[in-house]
Coordinates of C-alpha atoms in Angstrom, one line a residue:
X154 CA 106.6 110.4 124.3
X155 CA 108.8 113.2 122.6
X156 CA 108.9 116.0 124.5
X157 CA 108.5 119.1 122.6
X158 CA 110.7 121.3 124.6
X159 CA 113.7 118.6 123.5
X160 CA 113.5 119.3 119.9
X161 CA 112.9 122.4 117.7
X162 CA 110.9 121.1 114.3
X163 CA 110.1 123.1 111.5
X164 CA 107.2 123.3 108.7
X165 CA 110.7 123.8 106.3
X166 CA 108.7 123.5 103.2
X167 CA 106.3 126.6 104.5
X168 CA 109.2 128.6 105.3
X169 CA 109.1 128.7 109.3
X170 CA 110.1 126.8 112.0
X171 CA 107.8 125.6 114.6
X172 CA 110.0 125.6 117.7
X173 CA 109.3 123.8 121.4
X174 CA 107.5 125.2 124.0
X175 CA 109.5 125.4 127.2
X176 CA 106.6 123.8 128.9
X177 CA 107.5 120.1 127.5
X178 CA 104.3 119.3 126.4
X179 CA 104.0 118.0 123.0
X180 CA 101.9 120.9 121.3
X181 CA 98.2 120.9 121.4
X182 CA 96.7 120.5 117.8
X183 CA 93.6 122.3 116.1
X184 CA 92.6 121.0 112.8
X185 CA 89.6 123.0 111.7
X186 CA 87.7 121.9 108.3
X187 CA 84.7 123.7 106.9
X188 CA 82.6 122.4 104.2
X189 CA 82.5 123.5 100.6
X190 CA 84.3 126.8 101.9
X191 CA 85.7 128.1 98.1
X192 CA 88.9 129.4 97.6
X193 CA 87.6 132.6 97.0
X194 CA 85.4 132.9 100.5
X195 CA 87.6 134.8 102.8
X196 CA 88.4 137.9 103.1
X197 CA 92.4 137.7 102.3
X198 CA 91.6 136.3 98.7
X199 CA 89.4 139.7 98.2
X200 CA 85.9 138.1 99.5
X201 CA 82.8 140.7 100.2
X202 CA 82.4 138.0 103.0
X203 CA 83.4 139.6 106.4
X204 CA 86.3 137.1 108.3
X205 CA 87.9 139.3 110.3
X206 CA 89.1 136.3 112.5
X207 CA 90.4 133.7 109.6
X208 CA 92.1 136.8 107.8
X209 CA 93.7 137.9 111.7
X210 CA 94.9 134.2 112.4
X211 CA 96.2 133.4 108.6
X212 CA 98.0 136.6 108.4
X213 CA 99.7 136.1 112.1
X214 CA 100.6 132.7 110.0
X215 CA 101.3 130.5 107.1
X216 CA 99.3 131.8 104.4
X217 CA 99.0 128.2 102.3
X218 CA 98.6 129.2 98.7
X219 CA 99.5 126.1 96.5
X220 CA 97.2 123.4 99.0
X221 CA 95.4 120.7 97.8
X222 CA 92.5 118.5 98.6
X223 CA 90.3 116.2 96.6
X224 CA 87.1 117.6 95.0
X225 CA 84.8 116.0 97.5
X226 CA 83.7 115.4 100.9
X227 CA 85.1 112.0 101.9
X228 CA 88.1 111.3 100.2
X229 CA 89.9 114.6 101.6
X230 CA 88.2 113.4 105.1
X231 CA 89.9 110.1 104.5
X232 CA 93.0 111.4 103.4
X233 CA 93.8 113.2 106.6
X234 CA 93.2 110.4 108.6
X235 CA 95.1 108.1 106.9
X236 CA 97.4 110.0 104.7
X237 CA 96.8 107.5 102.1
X238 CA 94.8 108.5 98.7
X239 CA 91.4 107.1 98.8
X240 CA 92.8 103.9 96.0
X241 CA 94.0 102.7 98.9
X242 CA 90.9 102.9 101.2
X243 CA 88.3 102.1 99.1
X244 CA 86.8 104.8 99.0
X245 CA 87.5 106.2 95.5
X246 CA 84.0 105.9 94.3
X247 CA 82.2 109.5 96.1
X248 CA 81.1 110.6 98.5
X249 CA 79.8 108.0 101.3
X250 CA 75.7 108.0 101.0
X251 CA 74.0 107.4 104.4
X252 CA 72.6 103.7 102.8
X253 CA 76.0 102.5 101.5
X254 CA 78.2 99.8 103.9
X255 CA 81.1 101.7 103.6
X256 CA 84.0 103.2 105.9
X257 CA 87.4 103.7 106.5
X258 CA 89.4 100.2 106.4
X259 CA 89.2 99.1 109.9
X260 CA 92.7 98.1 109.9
X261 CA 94.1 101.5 108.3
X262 CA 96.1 103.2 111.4
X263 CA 94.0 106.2 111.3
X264 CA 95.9 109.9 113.1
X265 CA 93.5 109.5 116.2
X266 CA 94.6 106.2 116.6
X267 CA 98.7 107.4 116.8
X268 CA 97.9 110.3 118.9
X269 CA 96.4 108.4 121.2
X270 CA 98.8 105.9 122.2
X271 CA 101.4 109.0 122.0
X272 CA 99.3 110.0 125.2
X273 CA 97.6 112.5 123.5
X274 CA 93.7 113.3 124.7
X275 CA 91.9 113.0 121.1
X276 CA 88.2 114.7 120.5
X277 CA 86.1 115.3 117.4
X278 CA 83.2 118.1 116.7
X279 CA 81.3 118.4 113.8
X280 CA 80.9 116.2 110.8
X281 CA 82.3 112.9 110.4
X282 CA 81.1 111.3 107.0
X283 CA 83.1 108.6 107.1
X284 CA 80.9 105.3 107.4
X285 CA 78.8 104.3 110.6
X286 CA 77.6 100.6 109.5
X287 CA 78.8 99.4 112.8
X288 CA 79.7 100.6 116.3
X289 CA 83.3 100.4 115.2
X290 CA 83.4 102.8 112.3
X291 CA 82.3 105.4 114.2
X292 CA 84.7 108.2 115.3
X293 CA 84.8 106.6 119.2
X294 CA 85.7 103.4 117.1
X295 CA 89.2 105.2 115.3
X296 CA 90.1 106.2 118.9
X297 CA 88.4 109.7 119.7
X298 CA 87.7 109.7 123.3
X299 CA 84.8 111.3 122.8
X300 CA 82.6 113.1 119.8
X301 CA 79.7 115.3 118.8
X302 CA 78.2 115.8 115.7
X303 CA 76.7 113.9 112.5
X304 CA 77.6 111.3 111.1
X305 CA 76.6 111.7 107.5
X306 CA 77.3 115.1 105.7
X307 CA 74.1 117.1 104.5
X308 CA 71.7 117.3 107.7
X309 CA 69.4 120.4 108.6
X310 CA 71.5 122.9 110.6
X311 CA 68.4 123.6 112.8
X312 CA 66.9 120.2 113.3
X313 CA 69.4 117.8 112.5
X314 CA 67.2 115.9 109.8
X315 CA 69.0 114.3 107.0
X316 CA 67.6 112.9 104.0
X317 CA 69.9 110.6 101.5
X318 CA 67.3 109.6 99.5
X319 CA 63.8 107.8 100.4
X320 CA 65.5 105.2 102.5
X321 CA 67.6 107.1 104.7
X322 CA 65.8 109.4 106.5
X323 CA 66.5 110.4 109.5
X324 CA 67.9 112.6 112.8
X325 CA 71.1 113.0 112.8
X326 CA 72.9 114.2 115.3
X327 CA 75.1 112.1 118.0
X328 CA 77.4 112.2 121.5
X329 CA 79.3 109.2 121.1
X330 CA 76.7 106.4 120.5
X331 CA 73.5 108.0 121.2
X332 CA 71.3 110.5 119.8
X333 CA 71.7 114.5 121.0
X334 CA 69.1 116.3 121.2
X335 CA 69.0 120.3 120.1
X336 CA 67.4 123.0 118.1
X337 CA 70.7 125.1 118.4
X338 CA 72.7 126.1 114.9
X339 CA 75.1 123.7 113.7
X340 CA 78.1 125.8 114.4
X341 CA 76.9 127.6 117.8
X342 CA 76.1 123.7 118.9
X343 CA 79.8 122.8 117.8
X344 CA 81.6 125.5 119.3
X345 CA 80.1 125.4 122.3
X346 CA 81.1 121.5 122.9
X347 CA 85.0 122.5 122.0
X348 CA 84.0 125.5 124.5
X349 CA 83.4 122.3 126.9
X350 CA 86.0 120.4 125.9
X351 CA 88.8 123.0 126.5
X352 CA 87.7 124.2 130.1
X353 CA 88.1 120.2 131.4
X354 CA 91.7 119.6 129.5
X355 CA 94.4 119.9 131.3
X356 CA 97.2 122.0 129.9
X357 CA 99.8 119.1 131.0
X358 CA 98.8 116.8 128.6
X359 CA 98.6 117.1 125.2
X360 CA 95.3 117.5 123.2
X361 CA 94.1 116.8 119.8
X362 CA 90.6 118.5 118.5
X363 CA 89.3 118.0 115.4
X364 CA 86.4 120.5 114.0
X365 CA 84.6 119.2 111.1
X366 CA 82.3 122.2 110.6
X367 CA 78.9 121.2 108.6
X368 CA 78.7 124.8 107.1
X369 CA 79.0 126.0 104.5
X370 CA 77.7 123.2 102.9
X371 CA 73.6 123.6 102.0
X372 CA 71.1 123.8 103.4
X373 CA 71.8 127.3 103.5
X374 CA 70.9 128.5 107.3
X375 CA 72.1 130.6 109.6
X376 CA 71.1 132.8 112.6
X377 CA 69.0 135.9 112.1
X378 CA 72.0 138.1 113.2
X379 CA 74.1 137.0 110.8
X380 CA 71.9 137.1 107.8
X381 CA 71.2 141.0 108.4
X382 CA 74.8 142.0 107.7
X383 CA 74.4 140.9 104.6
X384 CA 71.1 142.4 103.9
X385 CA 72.3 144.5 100.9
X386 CA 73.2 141.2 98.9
X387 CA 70.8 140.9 96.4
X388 CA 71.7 137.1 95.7
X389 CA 69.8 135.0 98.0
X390 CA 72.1 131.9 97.9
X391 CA 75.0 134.5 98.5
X392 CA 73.4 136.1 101.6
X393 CA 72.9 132.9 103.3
X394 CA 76.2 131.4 102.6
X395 CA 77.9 135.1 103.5
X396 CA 76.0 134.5 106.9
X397 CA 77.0 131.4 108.0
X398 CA 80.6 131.8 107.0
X399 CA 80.3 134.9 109.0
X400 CA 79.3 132.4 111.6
X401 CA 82.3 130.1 111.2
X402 CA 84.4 133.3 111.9
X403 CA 83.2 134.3 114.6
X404 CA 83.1 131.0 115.9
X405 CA 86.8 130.1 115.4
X406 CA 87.7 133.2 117.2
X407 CA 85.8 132.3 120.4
X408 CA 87.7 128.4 120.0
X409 CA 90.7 131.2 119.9
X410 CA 89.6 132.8 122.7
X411 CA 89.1 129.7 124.9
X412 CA 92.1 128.5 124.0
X413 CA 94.1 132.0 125.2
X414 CA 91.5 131.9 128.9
X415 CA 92.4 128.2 129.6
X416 CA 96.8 128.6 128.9
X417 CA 96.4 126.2 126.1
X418 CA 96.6 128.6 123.2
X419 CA 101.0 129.5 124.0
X420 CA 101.7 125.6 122.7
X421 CA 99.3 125.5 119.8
X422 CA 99.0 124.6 116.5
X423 CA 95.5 125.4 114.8
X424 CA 95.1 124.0 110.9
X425 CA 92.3 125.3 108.9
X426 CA 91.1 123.9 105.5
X427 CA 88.6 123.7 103.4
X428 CA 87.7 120.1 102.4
X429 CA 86.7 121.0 98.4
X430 CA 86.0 123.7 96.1
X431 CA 82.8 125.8 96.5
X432 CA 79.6 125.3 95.2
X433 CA 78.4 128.8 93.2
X434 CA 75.2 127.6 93.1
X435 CA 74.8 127.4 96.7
X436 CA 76.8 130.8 97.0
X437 CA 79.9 129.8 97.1
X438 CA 83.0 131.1 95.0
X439 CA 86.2 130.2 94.2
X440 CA 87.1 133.1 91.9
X441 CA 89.8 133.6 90.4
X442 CA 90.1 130.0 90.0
X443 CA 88.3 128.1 87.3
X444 CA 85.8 124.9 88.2
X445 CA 83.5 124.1 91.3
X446 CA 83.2 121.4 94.3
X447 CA 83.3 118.0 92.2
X448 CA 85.8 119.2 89.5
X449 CA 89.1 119.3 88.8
X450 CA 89.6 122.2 88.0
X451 CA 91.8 124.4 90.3
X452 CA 88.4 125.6 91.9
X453 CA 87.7 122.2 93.0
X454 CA 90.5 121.0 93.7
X455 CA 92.5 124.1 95.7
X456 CA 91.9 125.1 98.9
X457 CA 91.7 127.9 101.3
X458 CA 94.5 126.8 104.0
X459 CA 96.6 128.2 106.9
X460 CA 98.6 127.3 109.7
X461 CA 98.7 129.6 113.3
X462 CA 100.4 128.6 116.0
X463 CA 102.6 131.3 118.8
X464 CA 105.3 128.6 118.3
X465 CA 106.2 129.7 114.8
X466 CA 109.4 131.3 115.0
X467 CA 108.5 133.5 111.2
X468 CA 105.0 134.4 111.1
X469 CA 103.1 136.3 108.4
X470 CA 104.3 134.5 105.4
X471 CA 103.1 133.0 102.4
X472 CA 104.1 129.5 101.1
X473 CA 103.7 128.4 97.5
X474 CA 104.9 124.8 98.4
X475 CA 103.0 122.0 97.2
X476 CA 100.9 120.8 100.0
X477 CA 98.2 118.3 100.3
X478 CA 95.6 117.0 102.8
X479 CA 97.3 114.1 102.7
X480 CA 100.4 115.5 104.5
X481 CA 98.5 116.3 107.5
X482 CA 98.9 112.9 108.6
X483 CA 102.6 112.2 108.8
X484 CA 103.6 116.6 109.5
X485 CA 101.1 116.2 112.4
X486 CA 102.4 113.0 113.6
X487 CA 105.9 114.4 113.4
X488 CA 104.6 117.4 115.3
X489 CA 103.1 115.5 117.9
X490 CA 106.4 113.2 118.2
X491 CA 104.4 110.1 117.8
X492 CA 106.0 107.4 115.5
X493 CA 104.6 106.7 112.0
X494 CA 102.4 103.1 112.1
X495 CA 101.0 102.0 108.7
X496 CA 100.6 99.2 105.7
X497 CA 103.6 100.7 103.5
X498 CA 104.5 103.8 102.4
X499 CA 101.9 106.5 102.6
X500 CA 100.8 108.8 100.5
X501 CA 100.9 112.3 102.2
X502 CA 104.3 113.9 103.1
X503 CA 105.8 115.3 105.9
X504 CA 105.9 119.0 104.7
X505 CA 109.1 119.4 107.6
X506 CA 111.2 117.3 105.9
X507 CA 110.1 116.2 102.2
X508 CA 109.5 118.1 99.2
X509 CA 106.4 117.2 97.1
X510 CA 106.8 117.8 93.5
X511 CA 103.1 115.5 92.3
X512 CA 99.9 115.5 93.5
X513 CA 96.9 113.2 92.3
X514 CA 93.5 114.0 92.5
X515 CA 90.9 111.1 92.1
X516 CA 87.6 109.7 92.0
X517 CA 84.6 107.8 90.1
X518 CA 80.9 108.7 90.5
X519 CA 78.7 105.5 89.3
X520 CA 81.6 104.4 87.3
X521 CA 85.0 102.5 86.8
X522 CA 86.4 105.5 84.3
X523 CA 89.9 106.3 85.4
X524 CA 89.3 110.0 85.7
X525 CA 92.2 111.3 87.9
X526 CA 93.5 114.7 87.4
X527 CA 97.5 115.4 88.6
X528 CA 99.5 118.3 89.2
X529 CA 103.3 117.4 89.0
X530 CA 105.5 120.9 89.6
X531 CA 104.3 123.5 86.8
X532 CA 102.0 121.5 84.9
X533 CA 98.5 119.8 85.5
X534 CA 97.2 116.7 83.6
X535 CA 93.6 116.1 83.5
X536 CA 91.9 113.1 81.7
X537 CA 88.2 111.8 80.9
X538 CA 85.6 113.7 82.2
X539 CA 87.5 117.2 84.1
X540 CA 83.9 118.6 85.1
X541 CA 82.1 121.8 84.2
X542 CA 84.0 125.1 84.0
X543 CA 82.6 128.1 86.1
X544 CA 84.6 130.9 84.5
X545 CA 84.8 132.0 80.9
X546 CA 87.9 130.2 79.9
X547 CA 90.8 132.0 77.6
X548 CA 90.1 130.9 73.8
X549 CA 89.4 126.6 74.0
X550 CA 91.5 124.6 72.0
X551 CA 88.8 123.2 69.8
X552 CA 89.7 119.3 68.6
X553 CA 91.3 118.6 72.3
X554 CA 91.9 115.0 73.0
X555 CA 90.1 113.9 76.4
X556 CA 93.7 113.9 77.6
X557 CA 94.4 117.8 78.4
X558 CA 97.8 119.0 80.2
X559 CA 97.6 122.6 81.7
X560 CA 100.2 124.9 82.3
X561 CA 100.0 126.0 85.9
X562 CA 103.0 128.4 85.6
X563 CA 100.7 131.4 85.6
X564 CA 98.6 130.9 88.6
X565 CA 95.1 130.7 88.1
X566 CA 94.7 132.9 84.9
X567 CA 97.4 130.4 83.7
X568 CA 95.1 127.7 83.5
X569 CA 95.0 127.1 79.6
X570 CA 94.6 124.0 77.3
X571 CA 98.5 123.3 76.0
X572 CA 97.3 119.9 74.5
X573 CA 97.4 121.1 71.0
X574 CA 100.5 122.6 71.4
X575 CA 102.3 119.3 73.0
X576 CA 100.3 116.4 71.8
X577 CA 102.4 114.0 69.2

């Protein structure tokens, strides 16, 4: 095992350092995700949605403002576990529907996996939506010691039910192997187990906790409480999603909390990500940014994103590097000490040390159409089928072949159709 106090290693690419803790303990690592969170839901990018907390912990932070993910659920899910893009996993195709016998490759080294045999404890809350066929693809099976939540990714907050069409129907909600019962919010239930989970860890040893949140992804539920601070919101989609985002806040502030009341919090690192664009249907929004969830678009495709930790040396910053979800896996590894195991080279970067200058997003509903959409320095290339546009877009270039590059030079209002201009 590396031990942290040793060496001093830095998020160079983010413009900080991340430097040792005297304590010699590897640092203890957060990674937060919350589904279908747009780029536009949180208070620093301007939302009417109140988080006080993310906008506290982002601005003590890295601020990331040029992160990627892919424009769905699983593949960002499998990207961070594997730091491979899904072409390499299989799982290319969608989303992973509750009937379909699919999963991560059993014989991909997945994070958990690493940090575990570099002594790490390993625990997951929340969604997992990565395949449960059999025993082993479950999240005990890729090395969590233990784990709470659903297994599939669009369950009733309340009851657990989740239907993916007429033959998978069914409760859904898990510890480990068996079925949980409670009638307790989604998030509340979640928080509460991490709540659990950080009064038994021992400070000496290293911890990794991963929160898949299920909100804000429909059905749109949340506590009474929260829904009447948004009584004044005339759109009904909007006041329930403003509610249980609300919810998330306050919840990662009492993981926050806990964290300070059990020593734990002083060698931290807490990651927090969206895993796709918002749905503005379901009241989401990822305004400024053009597209939705399932585009690619910038407002499928980029992500709300910081990094928090005491052990940055520069905090409040903003990084426009080029980051995506698949550099979690090697940066955390390297953060962690652990040593890199894997079928050739991966996919995701280690934001300390390398500088990513392309970045592909990817993937086929019902389909083999080669639809992939990638962003290489100042300009963005999208082919086939991009997906719907959710903002009035600058004057179209009528007579546009189905292979489009955009100029991303000007940030989000910069995202205009240069074929014409540059097509032979």
């Amino acid at each position: 095992m590396v031990k942290s106090g040793a060496v001093e290693s830095g998020f160079l690419l983010l413009g900080v350092a991340i430097q040792g803790c005297l304590c010699c303990v590897p640092p203890h690592l957060i990674f937060i995700i919350a589904d279908d969170q747009g780029y536009g839901d949180v208070g620093y990018h301007g939302s009417d949605v109140h988080t006080l907390v993310l906008d506290q912990l982002a601005g003590e932070g890295v601020k990331l403002e040029n992160y990627y993910v892919q424009p769905i659920c699983s593949p960002s899910r499998s990207q961070l576990m594997t730091g491979w893009y899904q072409i390499h996993t299989g799982l290319h195709h969608s989303i992973i529907q509750a009937h379909q016998p699919l999963c991560l490759p059993p014989d991909a080294p997945t994070l958990t996996e690493q940090l575990q045999e570099a002594s790490y404890n390993t625990h997951m809350v929340g969604e997992w939506h990565l395949g449960f066929c059999r025993p082993g693809y479950l999240p005990t099976g890729h090395s969590f010691h233990s784990f709470l939540g659903s297994l599939t990714g669009r369950g009733d907050h309340f009851s657990y039910q989740s239907c993916d069409q007429a033959e998978a129907y069914g409760f859904d909600l898990h510890d480990g192997e068996r079925l949980e019962m409670s009638s307790n919010c989604s998030t509340t239930l979640y928080i509460k187990r991490v709540q659990k989970i950080l009064r038994a860890h021992d400070p000496r040893k290293p911890l990794f906790l991963y929160l898949a949140l299920q909100t804000v992804h429909t059905p749109l539920q949340a506590p009474n409480h929260f829904l009447r601070r948004y009584s004044t919101l005339d759109n009904r989609p909007r006041r329930h999603y403003a509610a249980m985002l609300s919810c998330v806040d306050e919840g990662v502030g009492e993981l926050v909390q806990e964290l300070r009341t059990r020593g734990l919090y002083q060698n931290s690192v807490l990651v927090y990500s969206s895993d796709n664009g918002g749905q503005p249907l379901s009241g989401g929004c990822n305004w400024p940014l053009r597209g939705e969830k399932g585009t690619y678009w910038e407002g499928g495709v980029q992500a709300v994103g910081f990094v928090h930790s005491p052990l940055l040396k520069r905090k409040g910053k903003v990084s426009k590097a080029l980051i995506h979800v698949s550099d979690w896996y090697p940066t955390v590894l390297s953060l962690a000490g652990a040593p890199e195991k894997g079928r050739g080279q991966l996919d995701g970067h280690n934001v300390e040390a390398d500088s990513r200058t392309l970045a592909l997003n990817s993937f086929s509903i019902w389909d083999t159409a080669v639809r992939p959409a990638i962003r290489a320095e100042y300009w963005k290339l999208l082919t086939e089928n991009v997906g719907d546009e959710d903002w009035v877009p600058p004057r179209p270039c009528p007579g546009a072949p189905a292979v489009a590059g955009h100029g991303a030079t000007l940030g989000p209002e910069g995202e205009v159709c240069v074929a014409l201009q540059h097509h032979r």
